[in-house]
XYZ file of C-alpha atoms in Angstrom:
713
model
C 98.290 73.839 66.700
C 94.767 73.136 67.004
C 94.739 69.360 67.685
C 96.990 70.674 70.608
C 94.666 73.188 71.635
C 91.491 70.359 71.209
C 94.068 68.308 73.883
C 94.102 71.088 76.205
C 90.487 71.985 75.569
C 89.090 68.573 76.638
C 91.035 68.897 79.981
C 88.985 71.979 80.698
C 85.896 70.027 79.774
C 85.434 71.948 76.637
C 83.859 69.760 73.562
C 86.222 70.937 71.136
C 85.917 68.417 68.009
C 87.994 68.104 64.736
C 85.441 67.691 61.845
C 86.608 67.179 58.013
C 86.530 69.458 55.140
C 83.064 68.396 53.981
C 81.885 68.786 57.529
C 82.717 72.138 57.292
C 81.069 72.588 53.918
C 77.827 70.579 54.889
C 77.522 73.337 57.965
C 78.690 76.393 56.064
C 77.427 75.722 52.316
C 78.903 79.309 51.671
C 82.387 78.994 52.498
C 85.401 78.076 50.585
C 86.804 74.976 52.093
C 89.312 74.064 49.040
C 92.031 74.970 51.010
C 91.157 73.491 54.540
C 92.752 70.019 56.149
C 90.268 70.235 58.875
C 88.102 72.575 60.958
C 87.249 72.373 64.519
C 84.022 72.723 66.471
C 82.550 73.717 69.375
C 78.889 72.397 69.400
C 78.051 74.236 72.620
C 79.829 77.827 71.680
C 76.939 80.387 71.655
C 76.225 84.346 71.307
C 74.750 86.833 73.236
C 73.829 90.417 72.376
C 76.185 92.525 74.091
C 73.668 95.440 75.269
C 71.038 92.579 76.339
C 73.377 91.435 78.288
C 75.163 94.057 79.620
C 71.255 95.282 81.249
C 70.890 92.194 82.726
C 74.127 92.478 84.739
C 72.944 95.893 85.817
C 69.505 95.077 86.778
C 70.645 91.918 88.477
C 73.493 94.189 90.450
C 69.929 96.447 91.341
C 68.190 93.678 93.020
C 71.327 92.781 94.610
C 71.255 96.004 96.310
C 73.667 98.213 93.783
C 73.299 101.605 92.894
C 74.378 102.413 89.384
C 74.846 106.084 88.611
C 74.763 106.901 84.857
C 76.080 110.096 83.166
C 78.584 110.600 85.666
C 82.237 111.229 85.345
C 84.752 110.103 87.761
C 87.558 113.302 87.864
C 89.524 112.190 90.669
C 90.684 108.949 93.455
C 90.657 109.680 96.874
C 93.684 108.354 99.069
C 95.190 108.297 102.505
C 98.788 106.751 103.797
C 98.554 104.393 100.791
C 95.331 103.313 100.650
C 92.274 104.354 98.616
C 89.476 105.788 100.531
C 86.442 107.222 97.689
C 86.364 108.550 94.521
C 85.474 112.138 93.152
C 82.823 113.494 90.777
C 81.040 116.644 89.773
C 78.397 115.341 91.793
C 80.438 114.988 94.813
C 82.606 112.385 96.618
C 81.737 108.650 97.051
C 83.545 107.188 100.342
C 84.269 103.429 99.492
C 87.013 101.137 101.072
C 87.399 99.115 97.721
C 87.486 101.045 94.512
C 87.761 98.975 91.364
C 89.246 100.295 87.924
C 86.914 98.028 85.190
C 86.846 101.428 83.019
C 87.492 99.506 79.580
C 89.017 101.980 77.454
C 89.591 104.697 80.008
C 91.606 101.924 82.489
C 94.709 103.780 81.672
C 93.204 107.444 82.262
C 91.387 106.633 85.494
C 94.993 104.655 86.668
C 96.728 108.029 86.766
C 94.087 109.419 88.319
C 95.460 106.962 91.556
C 99.044 107.171 90.675
C 98.508 103.391 89.235
C 99.743 101.980 86.400
C 97.663 100.570 83.663
C 99.381 99.607 80.441
C 96.917 99.256 77.884
C 96.308 100.987 74.825
C 93.304 101.760 72.279
C 93.401 100.626 68.824
C 90.925 100.488 65.652
C 88.917 97.349 65.461
C 86.917 96.551 62.355
C 83.964 95.093 61.285
C 81.749 95.167 58.276
C 78.070 94.300 57.708
C 76.711 93.260 54.902
C 73.088 93.441 53.185
C 71.037 90.027 53.681
C 72.256 87.012 51.946
C 70.431 83.983 51.035
C 71.233 80.900 52.828
C 72.376 82.924 55.813
C 70.310 81.871 59.078
C 71.145 82.607 62.801
C 71.758 79.505 63.674
C 75.195 79.534 61.408
C 78.018 78.597 63.616
C 80.605 81.289 64.405
C 83.597 80.960 61.746
C 87.353 82.153 63.257
C 89.569 81.948 59.630
C 93.176 82.939 61.870
C 94.541 82.543 58.141
C 92.722 85.288 57.111
C 92.656 87.370 59.996
C 88.804 87.265 60.286
C 86.030 85.748 61.539
C 82.063 85.652 60.142
C 79.178 85.167 61.662
C 74.948 85.980 61.080
C 73.439 89.234 61.849
C 70.232 90.270 60.793
C 70.182 88.011 57.706
C 73.511 88.963 56.635
C 76.654 88.767 57.600
C 79.078 90.481 60.228
C 82.747 90.128 59.256
C 85.194 91.312 61.653
C 89.279 91.680 61.316
C 92.297 91.057 63.806
C 94.717 92.302 61.582
C 98.074 91.356 62.326
C 99.482 95.071 61.763
C 97.039 96.981 63.864
C 96.213 100.528 64.304
C 96.810 102.281 67.599
C 94.271 105.213 68.262
C 94.203 107.979 70.830
C 97.553 107.330 72.167
C 97.448 110.526 74.159
C 94.370 109.462 76.209
C 90.800 109.088 74.906
C 89.067 111.972 74.532
C 86.657 113.200 77.100
C 83.699 113.468 74.846
C 84.092 109.967 73.239
C 81.692 107.356 73.880
C 80.160 104.744 71.885
C 81.557 106.380 68.675
C 82.955 105.583 65.359
C 86.295 106.392 63.868
C 87.328 107.094 60.605
C 88.028 103.991 58.931
C 91.505 103.288 57.314
C 90.370 101.996 54.232
C 93.979 101.724 52.591
C 95.366 99.841 55.417
C 92.152 97.507 55.653
C 91.415 96.663 51.817
C 94.170 93.468 51.662
C 92.496 92.156 54.780
C 89.334 92.407 53.480
C 90.023 90.769 50.279
C 91.578 87.560 51.909
C 88.445 87.754 54.290
C 86.385 87.245 50.947
C 88.096 84.301 49.876
C 86.946 82.227 52.480
C 83.342 83.255 52.059
C 82.897 83.913 48.030
C 79.739 85.477 47.669
C 80.664 88.353 49.914
C 82.272 89.785 46.093
C 78.838 90.213 45.072
C 77.148 91.431 48.347
C 76.446 94.823 49.354
C 77.996 96.673 52.433
C 75.378 97.636 54.825
C 78.023 99.635 57.121
C 81.604 99.463 57.238
C 82.638 100.349 61.071
C 85.204 101.352 62.589
C 85.608 101.358 66.854
C 88.381 101.427 69.364
C 89.087 98.586 71.593
C 92.252 98.072 73.942
C 95.033 95.873 74.080
C 97.575 95.295 76.870
C 101.311 94.772 75.835
C 101.201 90.654 76.338
C 97.863 89.919 75.517
C 96.967 88.884 78.595
C 93.918 90.988 81.051
C 94.898 93.060 84.162
C 93.249 92.319 87.375
C 93.581 92.533 90.975
C 95.110 94.936 93.606
C 97.184 97.530 92.233
C 100.844 97.385 93.301
C 100.841 100.947 94.230
C 97.823 101.744 96.280
C 96.100 99.555 98.858
C 92.429 98.180 98.207
C 92.466 99.831 94.643
C 91.537 96.983 92.384
C 91.849 96.907 88.260
C 89.521 95.044 86.323
C 90.628 95.906 82.655
C 92.674 94.893 79.618
C 90.392 91.848 78.049
C 91.751 92.882 74.586
C 88.656 92.525 73.070
C 87.108 89.219 74.844
C 85.225 91.564 77.598
C 81.773 90.123 76.924
C 83.526 86.302 76.611
C 85.523 86.891 79.415
C 83.298 89.352 81.649
C 81.399 86.803 83.698
C 84.365 84.752 84.899
C 86.390 88.213 85.615
C 83.528 89.416 87.682
C 83.430 86.291 89.420
C 87.630 86.034 90.183
C 87.327 89.893 91.088
C 84.250 89.197 93.422
C 86.249 86.454 95.274
C 89.388 88.265 95.230
C 87.930 91.573 97.029
C 86.068 89.493 99.717
C 88.622 86.597 100.680
C 92.216 88.646 99.974
C 93.368 86.792 97.325
C 92.970 85.418 93.532
C 90.967 81.845 93.647
C 92.743 80.665 90.506
C 96.430 80.658 89.300
C 96.922 84.559 88.843
C 100.791 84.652 87.539
C 99.923 85.592 83.913
C 96.848 87.867 84.485
C 97.577 89.528 87.477
C 98.405 93.230 87.022
C 101.348 93.080 89.564
C 103.425 91.504 86.484
C 103.626 94.486 84.765
C 106.578 97.069 84.846
C 106.236 100.742 84.908
C 107.771 100.866 81.458
C 104.984 99.027 79.616
C 102.796 102.236 80.387
C 104.948 104.473 78.561
C 103.083 105.803 75.925
C 105.608 105.140 73.185
C 106.067 101.604 74.335
C 102.204 101.030 74.644
C 101.632 102.673 70.781
C 104.183 100.465 69.186
C 103.272 97.311 70.799
C 99.752 97.802 70.076
C 100.400 97.375 66.612
C 101.293 94.047 67.187
C 99.118 92.887 70.082
C 95.694 93.068 68.334
C 96.438 90.944 65.314
C 97.837 88.155 68.175
C 94.296 87.761 68.879
C 94.308 85.768 65.449
C 97.611 84.620 65.065
C 99.015 80.665 65.778
C 101.666 81.121 68.775
C 104.328 78.394 68.122
C 107.149 77.500 70.729
C 109.381 79.939 71.750
C 107.570 83.064 70.097
C 108.376 86.121 71.013
C 107.175 89.922 70.363
C 109.037 91.763 67.718
C 107.472 95.207 68.585
C 108.921 97.811 71.171
C 112.349 95.972 70.878
C 115.971 96.609 71.684
C 114.422 98.638 75.001
C 116.603 96.722 78.237
C 119.965 95.487 77.194
C 122.885 94.183 79.271
C 126.462 95.303 79.306
C 127.449 92.177 77.332
C 124.673 92.751 74.273
C 127.112 93.624 71.658
C 129.620 90.727 72.609
C 126.812 88.103 72.890
C 125.430 89.450 69.291
C 128.755 89.009 67.952
C 128.956 85.696 69.277
C 125.611 84.504 67.230
C 122.708 84.862 69.455
C 119.767 85.054 68.762
C 117.769 87.074 71.401
C 114.145 86.586 72.658
C 112.077 89.154 74.589
C 111.163 89.000 78.156
C 110.304 91.430 80.498
C 111.628 94.192 77.872
C 115.336 92.235 78.506
C 116.744 91.477 75.020
C 118.069 87.616 76.270
C 120.145 85.136 74.164
C 117.929 82.340 73.405
C 120.296 80.317 71.571
C 123.360 80.654 69.218
C 123.949 79.754 65.780
C 127.385 78.530 64.668
C 130.015 80.472 62.969
C 128.970 81.231 59.230
C 125.237 80.986 60.006
C 122.817 83.615 60.576
C 121.057 83.619 64.127
C 117.532 83.470 62.458
C 114.400 81.531 62.848
C 113.730 80.429 59.537
C 110.165 79.104 59.754
C 107.919 78.644 63.570
C 106.950 75.297 63.738
C 105.896 72.496 66.810
C 108.667 70.333 65.216
C 112.434 70.741 65.299
C 113.062 74.261 63.971
C 116.673 75.136 62.513
C 118.077 76.061 65.761
C 117.235 72.736 67.428
C 121.042 71.365 66.365
C 122.436 74.191 67.634
C 120.571 73.715 71.403
C 121.855 70.437 71.193
C 125.451 71.238 70.931
C 124.834 73.527 73.706
C 123.234 71.336 76.017
C 126.020 68.669 75.088
C 128.726 71.208 75.886
C 127.151 71.913 79.547
C 126.868 68.355 80.252
C 130.450 67.393 79.239
C 132.751 70.661 79.448
C 131.520 74.306 79.890
C 129.212 76.871 79.160
C 128.842 80.633 79.350
C 125.208 81.954 79.767
C 124.164 85.331 80.203
C 121.551 85.389 83.039
C 121.349 89.273 83.682
C 117.883 89.920 83.766
C 117.038 87.650 86.633
C 116.032 90.020 89.770
C 118.903 91.288 92.225
C 117.317 92.369 95.475
C 119.267 93.382 98.619
C 117.748 93.192 101.719
C 119.581 94.961 104.919
C 119.256 96.285 108.157
C 119.557 94.995 111.824
C 116.474 93.205 111.412
C 117.094 91.593 107.795
C 117.376 88.121 109.454
C 114.259 88.390 111.232
C 112.037 89.578 108.817
C 113.415 87.402 105.572
C 113.354 84.277 107.928
C 109.122 85.110 108.288
C 109.185 85.209 104.811
C 111.014 82.389 103.928
C 110.237 79.196 104.115
C 113.371 77.535 104.475
C 115.942 78.297 107.072
C 117.782 81.581 106.271
C 119.693 82.170 109.694
C 122.529 80.581 107.884
C 126.376 81.995 108.473
C 127.502 84.269 106.106
C 128.290 83.225 102.545
C 125.683 80.429 102.632
C 123.312 80.072 99.738
C 119.498 79.305 100.668
C 117.168 77.891 98.257
C 113.561 78.617 99.490
C 109.713 79.729 98.609
C 107.969 82.474 99.804
C 104.108 80.964 100.854
C 100.832 82.798 101.162
C 98.619 82.535 104.178
C 96.751 79.147 102.635
C 100.505 77.922 102.452
C 100.661 78.537 98.533
C 103.793 79.844 96.640
C 104.162 82.941 95.682
C 107.968 82.519 95.194
C 110.696 80.194 94.200
C 114.229 81.864 94.608
C 117.749 82.007 96.760
C 118.877 84.074 99.364
C 122.359 84.310 100.043
C 123.523 85.889 103.502
C 126.212 88.467 102.219
C 126.952 89.941 106.111
C 125.308 89.445 109.419
C 123.033 92.310 108.193
C 122.498 92.115 104.613
C 121.197 89.190 102.178
C 120.869 89.093 98.245
C 117.775 87.547 96.493
C 117.707 86.414 93.468
C 114.549 85.492 91.601
C 113.277 85.191 87.835
C 112.949 88.798 86.453
C 109.139 87.880 85.649
C 108.517 88.121 88.817
C 110.333 91.443 90.385
C 107.276 93.758 90.730
C 105.682 91.112 92.757
C 108.784 90.011 94.292
C 109.565 93.453 95.494
C 105.500 94.276 96.323
C 105.729 91.019 98.697
C 108.662 92.489 100.774
C 107.277 95.715 101.073
C 103.470 94.099 102.341
C 105.416 91.764 104.841
C 108.389 93.950 106.502
C 106.714 95.723 108.929
C 107.235 99.349 108.763
C 108.922 100.021 112.197
C 111.673 96.903 111.273
C 115.435 98.120 110.353
C 115.383 96.193 106.871
C 115.284 97.665 104.061
C 115.221 96.457 100.255
C 116.881 97.937 96.993
C 116.562 97.127 93.596
C 120.334 95.722 92.473
C 119.037 94.095 88.894
C 121.086 96.947 86.982
C 124.001 96.964 89.212
C 125.188 93.317 88.260
C 125.926 91.383 85.462
C 125.212 87.730 86.075
C 127.464 85.516 83.866
C 126.296 81.871 84.169
C 129.150 79.510 83.899
C 127.944 75.364 84.644
C 129.344 72.041 83.186
C 131.965 69.762 84.352
C 134.987 72.162 83.551
C 133.658 75.391 84.725
C 135.795 75.281 87.738
C 138.736 74.831 85.769
C 138.105 77.816 83.866
C 137.260 79.671 86.473
C 140.735 78.988 88.752
C 142.177 80.374 85.341
C 141.208 84.042 86.626
C 141.231 83.972 89.760
C 143.844 83.580 93.063
C 141.219 81.982 95.138
C 141.004 78.536 96.033
C 137.622 77.231 93.989
C 138.397 73.352 94.846
C 135.601 71.626 96.084
C 136.500 71.597 99.576
C 137.413 75.505 99.531
C 133.940 76.261 97.812
C 131.302 73.333 98.322
C 127.893 73.836 96.678
C 125.368 76.361 97.824
C 127.958 78.546 99.068
C 129.278 81.987 98.156
C 132.003 84.396 98.081
C 133.639 87.428 96.773
C 136.633 86.495 94.336
C 139.279 88.622 92.131
C 138.718 87.382 88.528
C 141.673 88.806 86.594
C 141.582 92.652 87.417
C 138.103 92.609 88.644
C 136.286 91.219 92.022
C 132.811 89.528 91.716
C 130.870 87.594 93.990
C 130.331 83.663 93.132
C 127.513 81.499 93.994
C 128.252 78.088 93.629
C 124.851 77.073 92.594
C 123.292 75.387 89.024
C 119.422 75.219 87.760
C 121.512 73.145 84.693
C 121.991 70.139 86.788
C 125.662 70.621 86.728
C 128.728 71.690 88.690
C 128.321 75.488 88.018
C 129.132 79.191 89.396
C 127.190 82.115 89.295
C 129.076 85.370 88.417
C 127.943 88.598 89.678
C 129.971 91.240 88.299
C 129.568 94.667 89.025
C 128.765 96.541 85.204
C 130.907 98.396 84.303
C 133.927 95.598 84.657
C 131.610 92.945 82.994
C 133.247 93.255 79.631
C 136.594 92.745 80.591
C 135.584 89.438 82.975
C 134.016 88.228 79.686
C 136.857 88.919 77.654
C 139.345 87.218 79.958
C 136.843 83.977 80.320
C 136.787 83.660 76.571
C 140.775 84.554 76.279
C 141.349 81.760 79.170
C 139.188 78.847 77.943
C 141.408 76.942 76.054
C 141.063 73.615 75.610
C 138.037 73.452 77.405
C 135.338 73.304 74.889
C 133.849 76.525 76.240
C 130.682 77.687 74.531
C 127.896 79.830 74.565
C 124.147 79.119 75.640
C 121.152 80.574 75.832
C 117.844 80.074 77.562
C 117.120 77.296 75.389
C 119.937 75.338 76.711
C 119.187 76.412 80.345
C 115.565 75.215 80.231
C 116.307 71.528 78.697
C 119.121 71.208 81.191
C 116.769 72.165 84.095
C 113.880 69.758 82.894
C 116.072 67.032 82.277
C 117.379 67.482 85.921
C 113.711 67.677 87.205
C 114.406 71.431 88.349
C 111.398 73.230 89.143
C 110.736 76.994 88.071
C 107.924 79.068 89.030
C 105.507 80.277 86.766
C 106.165 77.084 84.589
C 106.145 73.934 86.512
C 104.389 75.139 89.572
C 102.418 78.276 90.350
C 100.388 80.329 93.707
C 97.765 77.756 94.002
C 100.519 75.068 94.567
C 102.412 73.900 97.890
C 105.780 72.721 98.105
C 104.472 69.671 98.843
C 102.984 68.823 95.373
C 105.699 70.313 94.209
C 108.414 67.812 95.653
C 109.865 70.642 97.694
C 108.982 70.060 101.028
C 113.004 69.532 101.862
C 113.118 73.751 101.413
C 110.268 74.065 104.205
C 111.904 73.893 108.029
C 108.411 73.520 109.813
C 110.304 73.893 113.448
C 112.125 76.749 112.597
C 112.349 79.397 115.526
C 109.311 82.040 114.904
C 107.507 79.903 111.997
C 107.138 81.321 108.535
C 104.190 82.673 106.812
C 101.682 79.869 105.609
C 103.241 77.309 108.162
C 100.073 76.453 110.183
C 98.055 75.916 106.666
C 101.102 74.100 104.873
C 100.952 71.974 108.275
C 97.253 71.352 108.514
C 97.694 70.327 104.629
C 100.402 67.850 105.384
C 98.477 66.338 108.091
C 95.608 65.999 106.395
C 96.414 62.668 104.416
C 97.887 61.398 101.010
C 97.881 64.477 98.550
C 95.567 64.566 95.893
C 98.433 65.515 93.272
C 102.369 65.456 92.981
C 104.507 66.779 90.437
C 106.343 64.279 88.297
C 108.614 63.922 85.536
C 108.002 62.285 82.251
C 110.290 60.852 79.333
C 109.329 59.968 75.982
C 110.238 56.337 74.834
C 109.892 57.440 71.543
C 112.654 59.965 70.722
C 110.533 61.959 67.886
C 107.909 63.441 69.429
C 108.640 66.825 71.383
C 106.688 68.297 74.500
C 106.214 71.948 75.095
C 103.560 72.028 77.795
C 99.515 71.380 78.244
C 100.116 67.745 76.938
C 97.493 65.172 78.556
C 98.695 62.656 80.873
C 97.349 59.487 80.899
C 98.032 56.563 83.292
C 96.521 52.905 82.642
C 94.509 54.519 80.063
C 92.818 57.228 82.395
C 93.434 60.914 82.545
C 95.466 62.234 85.324
C 96.818 65.366 84.346
C 98.813 67.476 82.154
C 101.923 68.413 81.346
C 102.879 72.007 82.987
C 106.230 72.338 80.914
C 108.381 70.355 78.276
C 111.736 70.196 76.496
C 114.029 67.609 75.050
C 116.570 66.002 76.857
C 119.430 65.287 74.917
C 121.134 63.287 77.437
C 118.439 61.142 78.347
C 117.386 60.712 74.657
C 114.139 62.160 74.278
C 111.696 64.590 75.099
C 111.381 65.228 78.880
C 108.184 66.714 80.790
C 106.978 67.868 84.024
C 103.127 67.426 85.157
C 101.038 67.196 88.091
C 99.308 63.494 88.401
C 96.185 63.575 90.123
C 94.326 60.628 92.342
C 91.405 61.650 94.942
C 92.807 58.561 97.152
C 96.046 59.600 96.907
C 98.972 60.694 94.658
C 101.374 58.084 96.839
C 104.369 56.846 95.293
C 103.303 53.492 95.042
C 100.540 54.887 92.687
C 102.399 56.887 90.933
C 105.575 54.353 90.137
C 102.545 51.324 89.631
C 100.921 52.545 86.449
C 101.449 52.460 82.814
C 101.935 56.152 81.142
C 101.210 57.925 77.884
C 101.369 61.377 76.878
C 99.110 62.598 74.468
C 100.539 64.935 71.803
C 97.911 66.621 69.557
C 95.542 63.221 69.533
C 98.474 60.781 69.285
C 99.443 58.711 72.598
C 103.015 58.089 72.954
C 104.055 55.773 75.978
C 106.158 57.331 78.769
C 108.415 56.546 81.964
C 107.433 58.488 84.985
C 109.594 59.253 88.189
C 109.135 61.368 91.382
C 113.393 61.730 91.131
C 115.360 63.010 88.594
C 116.256 60.835 85.886
C 119.149 62.522 85.108
C 121.808 62.276 88.477
C 119.395 61.390 90.588
C 121.587 61.213 93.233
C 122.889 65.012 92.888
C 126.472 63.797 92.648
C 127.697 65.992 89.347
C 126.160 69.446 91.413
C 128.444 68.592 94.409
C 131.568 67.437 92.377
């Protein structure tokens, strides 16, 4: 974990060094290093007095013309026509074009005043201060000991020992008391003593040192551990800068810079998918959900996050209609957006559980190999109900969507269009399919992670006077994904419709019968095989599922989970928004220019910027597929890419390509003189995994089925 982090740190210019236990002991003579394999040291790291730091920022703000009103409570937020207009205080109202909620612990309460969901919850955060200790001085580095959930630093000649325990104590779940400020909380000694004892094992002298103060105070945490930044989806010009998860001083400067640019320029200057408050769902602001999730999220600050980690708290919230059937079939469920999503399947007689998280081959790796093989050779059944399903209907549906989509959606009824939504700078805001169901009706399918963002984008760019109406249909349909060379035969056994290649070609949609039920079938794939997505009215889903299993004899049908989808799609070099690419990238760098119709009537949002970018010269970076020549190492993302010994980028994602026979990954290759085809194809590549470099093949085209014959078969 730490060696992989060191590689990632280097690409950001951070000097993150691995040091020996002996070097740790030399830096920290009081530390017990008997159980240490290695340490990691950041020489340029430092510390700052929070009070002095805050006062310096306040002074700078005043010098820049800001007015600061202390001891002034905000008791309300004014708004008009969906736009914030100011704040209300006991001293009077303050008119403002922009309001920023940076209220920290009180962020959720301030959000409620404006009708804005700010999902964060306060929790008890502990530290203790010791009496002075001989040998402790201000130049001692800060120790972070994840295995003991603690950190150690010098404080007035003694030690400050802080904790991020794995089972935390939420505080003030009904809201922060109005009279609370800079106060202390009553400590829970019984809960904390086990963590204090194991922390003392790292610095044994603590057992014989007096405790000057045992402090418990609140910090706020978000459901996914990420900050909540940006314009609130519910209220125009109301921005949020909260939820920094006990890292406020560390991240405050960067957050301030980003927010200032966001407000002035109208967009975030960095990749924002993991920090934008628009990623959040309404249910995440519910009191019971936040209380239960916060028990876990505080401790995640000091937990090693292994591949495929999933939260364990606040689970079983959103279940598909077929959840119990998939559980019976051996599903191990991960969690996403509250959904319980089948991740992989254990074979009959095996328990669906992770025996131990690891960066190596976990116990389910072999199960994944069988799911992958079934997709490539036979047929798989996968539950993708968590995907967002949105109807856009009305006389102006074609007009408004063609303005939003970079591809042309003025297509015949029954046609499926793969497209991106772009911002005014040509960067991608969404990557999805649009299916024309009728002259005045479209179906949009996108990743469930981006539901809130996608709905907000439609609201923003569909004119108020347009005859176009948006409806969330996610829960109305079960989405069963049937993929593999034998998928057509399986579907044909259930339907009277002709699903042959000629009658039902690739990237088309039609209504078909499936035994007693009817469903919308899309001839699409995200795995790189012949396949169908079945959109089944929820009440019919059990019937269709059972019929698929009952009629699968001789086809090798196998249940498959998200891990199989991911390994197949990366092997086929299919891009996934939010992982391989984001809103800072354009379709040109991502290799998706074929989805852009520059010449369609009326243009599209971002067209002019993208055209200027296209005409400005060779691209500086491009998305490339990589395959390790050694079949043993695994890729997950963030590994550095070397071309002829020079770092030229890093992997965005990685998985194991069972058909290709090695780990595969997607990453951007950069070159200031131009990331041309010739430049990319002429280099010798290596991928750095935890400090070791492995030879790799690189390709701008898919290494698996490069001509796409299988998907069109």
